[in-house]
Amino acid sequence: MPRSSPDASLLVTLVERVDGVLDRVAAVESPTDAAARRVRQLRDHLASHIRPRARSLEAPLLVMLLGPTGAGNSSLFNTLVGRASSRTGVLRPTTRELVALLRPEDRDSLTGPGGPLAGLGSDQVRLLVDEAAPEGVILVDAPDVDSVEHANRELTDRLVEAADLAVFVTTATRYADRVPWEVLGRVRERGLPLTAVVNRMPPGEDARTIVLEDVRRLFEQGGLGGGDQPLELLAVTEGSLDHAVDGLAAEAIQPLRDRIAALAADREARLGLAARALGGALAGLEPQLRTIADDLEHGAIDADRLRRLATDAYERELAGLRDDLSRGTFLRAEALRQWQEFVGADELTRMFATGIGRVRGAISSFVRGRQEAPVAEVRDQTLDDLVALARVRLAEAARRTSTAWAEEPTAARALESNPEAWTVSDDLEDRLGERLRAWVDSIAEDVRTTGGPKRTLARGASLGVNATGVGVMLATFSHTGGLTGAEVGIAAATGFVNQKLLSALFGEAAMVEMIQRARQRLVEVLSDTFRDELARFDSLVPDPAVLRGLAGELRELADDVRRLPATITVSARPVLLPELPSLVRPSLCSGRTPPPGPPGPPGPGRCRCRSRPTRQPTRRPSRAMPRARRPRRRGAVWPAAWPSSTRPPTPRASWGWTCARRRRSAGRPASGSASRPRRRSSRSWAARASASRRC
Amino acid sequence: MEDVRLHDEAGTGPVGILDLPDLDSVTREHRLRVEALLPRVDAVIWVTDPEKYRDAVLHDDFLRRWLPRLDRQLVVLNKADRLGAQADNVRRHLERSLLDDTGTTRASAVRVVTTTAAGGDVAAVREWLLGVVDAKRVVIGRLAASVRAVLDDLAARAGVDPGADPGSVLEPAARRRALERAGDEVLRLIDLPGAERRAVAATRAAARPAGAGPLGRITAFFYRASGREARVADPGLYLRRWAERGSLAPAVDLLRTSVDAPVRAAPAGIRPALAASADTPRLTARLRDAVDGAIAARTPMTPPSSRVWPVLGLFQGIATLGIAIAVAWLVLLFLFRPPVDTVDLPVFGPVPIPFALLVGGVVLGFIVAWTLGLHAGRLGRRWARQLGGDVRLGVERAVGEEAFAALERVDAARRSVWDAARAAREACGPTLGV
């Protein structure tokens, strides 16, 4: 179906939308370090490359030289510059900053606001401003990617996100090093045009051929080069040096010099390369968005599970607490005895006694006088016991939750930085005490409201609202609607007399209603307190709903990117979005959960892994679900494209194995068999060449 | 094993040399193989070159971890001929960086030699190999270093420093305070004054049949039959039903709270174990069982008796008899109403004997009853004090044993690790990292 070409403003709008969503994603704690790195990478990529290029292809091309330590990046840079500009040496690592060659008019576009290297300090980037620098081209020597100076890697990673052309420099002994291939993975992922320089090549023709063939094979297997975009590979023989410039011999890298010169001379060529870089970047955007969406989905599943663990523990303890309260056995006998002495006194029992009991009560109250109600003692003791009981339950819920969370890697990290989650909050006692006192006050208020004219009776009995409130409070715990004969004890006896008194004061129906209201409010107080304590755990993990929302938004954006036409016009120039090779999309073949949605038709270059029954990231694993069926966590993964003849049979690698087998059945060479990567040893090139002939 | 070659011992001594695969290429299996074999070898020669000698994989993943563990290690900077005059510079740079990596100041701990295509300092490598020959010492050294590394790691996870006393997770003063307060809460729940009151009442109830005469026996029967004696005069039953008089939550909360601060401050590795020591349902159950056991150990709670009571009972019986005779006499007089002056009433002075007998019986009975009450009460109070003291001691001991039992196990485990780590340091000697 022919699609119309939107203008660049639509592209810019899409990029702004993606950036906005990624900002919100970055604000949420990522489930793993790898997930956080992906978000950071994509944000850098958007800010330093896609957004500036979507606005204009006219900005200067950023050509970066990258490679492992000691490969000769700086020597190559010096040769391209024509003088000793970037420090070379034997002590490793040599380059610790970005060194950029540029024209004066290009300075702002590089380091100014919105520029690809905006925000870097002077200790991180050194500018060589030169009128004679290639026009429209900024050449940057990046630090190494694999030395002990980790800051070097961070700088290089940032530059990878911003570059329009990458020149990867390696050596005949280092081309199979793993760490640089991780960076090349990112180059491939974002569709960055690439040229490779193999330095320190052996002088013999046979050895050179073997090395170059192996290098080409690795790059093709890695999805870099091959097909309609063969890899530009340049070999530099060991010893091809120009000491005058502290670099490589110019003739050794003439093709590369010619290419840069051609770019400098031809605006159209520059626009073409920028368009190609932008096209690759846009084509690589969709899988990255889906991968981050999958990360968020995984994070939501984990967060759901963790929150469920916490909620179950707190609900269980709250149910246990309500059970304790309904039995009334937590009430201290001491307090109950004091109250029973008060409510059992003749002065009060005469209110519901009959016949001789009433007469006796009247005489006794006249003789003995008024007994002071032990309101404060009984109330304080009861509330103290209630607080202690609630604290014990809450502490147990916190302990259970923390113990369960400590076994989950993501949650364990959060717990380590929040050790107070293992116990109750420091202010729990004060908070709960205050709420319970408010609850007792609410009972007194209820008594005032309900008592009405009966207050005269209470006053006549010298009972008072507070004392009646305490009676209702105790009845909340001991009123069970019927005590069995086996429960004869201080609690039952007190409860019985207490209820008789309340019933005499308010009537049976009103008393029951008052007790039920008091009980309901108590349940609310306790539930609120449990909820507050549970919220401490909920705050340690991201909200699953937020994560799912963000994942949904990213998938919508990925769909919008997918719907982009094959050709977009930017700066009046067509930008083609290439169909990246199937192996380019690691999320399909590297053990990561493929994106949801109907599997696409298997097409040329599309990985058939997608047609397999997939682990759907939106499925929430139930407790009954065997662990093996749950969506797998992402981590450090070997993408299937990486050259590896004998990958260990891990579940993550199973995707890659499947891809490899299917490629083999389709008649394409697979990894393994005769072309296994050679184990590098101290043997000479010749010995190695003869060994390969024997293989 | 790809290839096996024999060598003569003259050059290298009785050693087997493994040429391991690379540890940093895209073939991940190579690295896995290296990592599997490293713990099994006795000595390691790390080979690098001028390009790769500061690679992060080599330093971060291998040298940092292994240099302190094996005393027999050598680093070879191969292809040093490429460096020309700078070779020694680079070698020293590598040595310095290795010393920084391992955190040691012993320059002799790290050795770097350079080799070239033409040989270079291969002789130094051979010499080093020969020095490695003392296999037994090397193996012991490797084992010792491994043991020490493992124990140091365990000690770090347990939050103990082999160089300092591990102490207790819970400070003794805090522990004492928590035990005292928890013990007080438990005793308040048990209600020893109530039990003592019942002990006194039980003694009086025991004295009644023996010392209160026939009426006392009848009263005692009615008290027992009505259940009143069990309610108010059975200290054993009262003590055994301590759990019905409230909750152990206040006591458990005090004990649990005392562990809060140590849990928060502990290393993440032992936090679950520390928190489990305050598992409230188990702690409650343990305390309950401990208190039940302490009370059960005191049973049976039989009230004391006295030989005085039967004597008092005899007097009470005489008084009762006297009262009965007097009452009968007077009743008969009222019933049969003999004419006046027809009955000769014996008199005791001016008082007729029936009245004197009645009054005398009542007075005697009152005095005997009062004496019985005093005596039984005194005996009962003495018994109650002894009973209360025994139960208090038993409960405090039970609480003390059970309250922090789980925590003591954690302490014991930490001390074991500390002992082992210290012994390993003393036996195995310092490592590069010290």
JSON list of C-alpha atoms in Angstrom, two decimals, chain B residues 278-351:
[
{"chain": "B", "resi": 278, "resn": "ALA", "atom": "CA", "xyz": [11.65, -12.16, 66.59]},
{"chain": "B", "resi": 279, "resn": "ASP", "atom": "CA", "xyz": [9.05, -14.28, 64.81]},
{"chain": "B", "resi": 280, "resn": "THR", "atom": "CA", "xyz": [6.15, -13.28, 67.04]},
{"chain": "B", "resi": 281, "resn": "PRO", "atom": "CA", "xyz": [3.91, -16.36, 66.74]},
{"chain": "B", "resi": 282, "resn": "ARG", "atom": "CA", "xyz": [6.81, -18.63, 67.58]},
{"chain": "B", "resi": 283, "resn": "LEU", "atom": "CA", "xyz": [8.05, -16.35, 70.31]},
{"chain": "B", "resi": 284, "resn": "THR", "atom": "CA", "xyz": [4.57, -16.23, 71.81]},
{"chain": "B", "resi": 285, "resn": "ALA", "atom": "CA", "xyz": [4.23, -19.99, 71.65]},
{"chain": "B", "resi": 286, "resn": "ARG", "atom": "CA", "xyz": [7.69, -20.48, 73.21]},
{"chain": "B", "resi": 287, "resn": "LEU", "atom": "CA", "xyz": [6.94, -18.08, 76.02]},
{"chain": "B", "resi": 288, "resn": "ARG", "atom": "CA", "xyz": [3.57, -19.68, 76.66]},
{"chain": "B", "resi": 289, "resn": "ASP", "atom": "CA", "xyz": [5.10, -23.13, 76.83]},
{"chain": "B", "resi": 290, "resn": "ALA", "atom": "CA", "xyz": [7.89, -21.88, 79.03]},
{"chain": "B", "resi": 291, "resn": "VAL", "atom": "CA", "xyz": [5.49, -20.29, 81.52]},
{"chain": "B", "resi": 292, "resn": "ASP", "atom": "CA", "xyz": [3.25, -23.35, 81.51]},
{"chain": "B", "resi": 293, "resn": "GLY", "atom": "CA", "xyz": [6.28, -25.48, 82.20]},
{"chain": "B", "resi": 294, "resn": "ALA", "atom": "CA", "xyz": [7.46, -23.25, 85.02]},
{"chain": "B", "resi": 295, "resn": "ILE", "atom": "CA", "xyz": [4.05, -23.41, 86.66]},
{"chain": "B", "resi": 296, "resn": "ALA", "atom": "CA", "xyz": [3.64, -27.12, 86.08]},
{"chain": "B", "resi": 297, "resn": "ALA", "atom": "CA", "xyz": [7.00, -27.70, 87.70]},
{"chain": "B", "resi": 298, "resn": "ARG", "atom": "CA", "xyz": [5.64, -26.22, 90.90]},
{"chain": "B", "resi": 299, "resn": "THR", "atom": "CA", "xyz": [2.62, -28.51, 91.11]},
{"chain": "B", "resi": 300, "resn": "PRO", "atom": "CA", "xyz": [1.11, -30.09, 93.03]},
{"chain": "B", "resi": 301, "resn": "MET", "atom": "CA", "xyz": [0.26, -27.07, 95.11]},
{"chain": "B", "resi": 302, "resn": "THR", "atom": "CA", "xyz": [-0.93, -28.71, 98.25]},
{"chain": "B", "resi": 303, "resn": "PRO", "atom": "CA", "xyz": [-1.67, -26.32, 101.08]},
{"chain": "B", "resi": 304, "resn": "PRO", "atom": "CA", "xyz": [0.20, -26.88, 104.35]},
{"chain": "B", "resi": 305, "resn": "SER", "atom": "CA", "xyz": [-1.41, -28.52, 107.34]},
{"chain": "B", "resi": 306, "resn": "SER", "atom": "CA", "xyz": [-0.79, -28.38, 111.09]},
{"chain": "B", "resi": 307, "resn": "ARG", "atom": "CA", "xyz": [-1.16, -30.68, 114.08]},
{"chain": "B", "resi": 308, "resn": "VAL", "atom": "CA", "xyz": [-2.75, -27.79, 115.97]},
{"chain": "B", "resi": 309, "resn": "TRP", "atom": "CA", "xyz": [-5.84, -27.89, 113.85]},
{"chain": "B", "resi": 310, "resn": "PRO", "atom": "CA", "xyz": [-7.19, -31.23, 115.12]},
{"chain": "B", "resi": 311, "resn": "VAL", "atom": "CA", "xyz": [-6.69, -30.00, 118.68]},
{"chain": "B", "resi": 312, "resn": "LEU", "atom": "CA", "xyz": [-8.59, -26.85, 117.86]},
{"chain": "B", "resi": 313, "resn": "GLY", "atom": "CA", "xyz": [-11.14, -29.04, 116.17]},
{"chain": "B", "resi": 314, "resn": "LEU", "atom": "CA", "xyz": [-11.57, -30.98, 119.35]},
{"chain": "B", "resi": 315, "resn": "PHE", "atom": "CA", "xyz": [-12.20, -27.82, 121.31]},
{"chain": "B", "resi": 316, "resn": "GLN", "atom": "CA", "xyz": [-14.54, -26.62, 118.60]},
{"chain": "B", "resi": 317, "resn": "GLY", "atom": "CA", "xyz": [-16.32, -29.91, 118.86]},
{"chain": "B", "resi": 318, "resn": "ILE", "atom": "CA", "xyz": [-16.69, -29.53, 122.61]},
{"chain": "B", "resi": 319, "resn": "ALA", "atom": "CA", "xyz": [-18.01, -26.03, 122.17]},
{"chain": "B", "resi": 320, "resn": "THR", "atom": "CA", "xyz": [-20.43, -27.21, 119.54]},
{"chain": "B", "resi": 321, "resn": "LEU", "atom": "CA", "xyz": [-21.57, -30.01, 121.80]},
{"chain": "B", "resi": 322, "resn": "GLY", "atom": "CA", "xyz": [-22.08, -27.61, 124.67]},
{"chain": "B", "resi": 323, "resn": "ILE", "atom": "CA", "xyz": [-24.11, -25.31, 122.45]},
{"chain": "B", "resi": 324, "resn": "ALA", "atom": "CA", "xyz": [-26.15, -28.22, 121.17]},
{"chain": "B", "resi": 325, "resn": "ILE", "atom": "CA", "xyz": [-26.92, -29.46, 124.70]},
{"chain": "B", "resi": 326, "resn": "ALA", "atom": "CA", "xyz": [-27.84, -25.99, 125.84]},
{"chain": "B", "resi": 327, "resn": "VAL", "atom": "CA", "xyz": [-30.07, -25.38, 122.87]},
{"chain": "B", "resi": 328, "resn": "ALA", "atom": "CA", "xyz": [-31.70, -28.77, 123.24]},
{"chain": "B", "resi": 329, "resn": "TRP", "atom": "CA", "xyz": [-32.26, -28.10, 126.91]},
{"chain": "B", "resi": 330, "resn": "LEU", "atom": "CA", "xyz": [-33.84, -24.77, 126.24]},
{"chain": "B", "resi": 331, "resn": "VAL", "atom": "CA", "xyz": [-35.93, -26.12, 123.41]},
{"chain": "B", "resi": 332, "resn": "LEU", "atom": "CA", "xyz": [-37.24, -28.89, 125.57]},
{"chain": "B", "resi": 333, "resn": "LEU", "atom": "CA", "xyz": [-38.12, -26.36, 128.29]},
{"chain": "B", "resi": 334, "resn": "PHE", "atom": "CA", "xyz": [-40.05, -24.27, 125.77]},
{"chain": "B", "resi": 335, "resn": "LEU", "atom": "CA", "xyz": [-41.71, -27.25, 124.13]},
{"chain": "B", "resi": 336, "resn": "PHE", "atom": "CA", "xyz": [-42.93, -29.04, 127.17]},
{"chain": "B", "resi": 337, "resn": "ARG", "atom": "CA", "xyz": [-43.53, -25.90, 129.32]},
{"chain": "B", "resi": 338, "resn": "PRO", "atom": "CA", "xyz": [-43.33, -27.56, 132.68]},
{"chain": "B", "resi": 339, "resn": "PRO", "atom": "CA", "xyz": [-45.11, -25.68, 135.45]},
{"chain": "B", "resi": 340, "resn": "VAL", "atom": "CA", "xyz": [-43.00, -23.15, 137.23]},
{"chain": "B", "resi": 341, "resn": "ASP", "atom": "CA", "xyz": [-40.97, -24.44, 140.17]},
{"chain": "B", "resi": 342, "resn": "THR", "atom": "CA", "xyz": [-41.40, -28.08, 139.03]},
{"chain": "B", "resi": 343, "resn": "VAL", "atom": "CA", "xyz": [-38.02, -28.33, 137.36]},
{"chain": "B", "resi": 344, "resn": "ASP", "atom": "CA", "xyz": [-34.80, -27.97, 139.16]},
{"chain": "B", "resi": 345, "resn": "LEU", "atom": "CA", "xyz": [-32.43, -26.04, 136.92]},
{"chain": "B", "resi": 346, "resn": "PRO", "atom": "CA", "xyz": [-28.83, -26.42, 137.87]},
{"chain": "B", "resi": 347, "resn": "VAL", "atom": "CA", "xyz": [-27.22, -23.06, 138.20]},
{"chain": "B", "resi": 348, "resn": "PHE", "atom": "CA", "xyz": [-23.75, -21.84, 137.92]},
{"chain": "B", "resi": 349, "resn": "GLY", "atom": "CA", "xyz": [-23.67, -19.08, 140.41]},
{"chain": "B", "resi": 350, "resn": "PRO", "atom": "CA", "xyz": [-26.59, -16.84, 139.51]},
{"chain": "B", "resi": 351, "resn": "VAL", "atom": "CA", "xyz": [-26.72, -18.16, 135.95]}
]
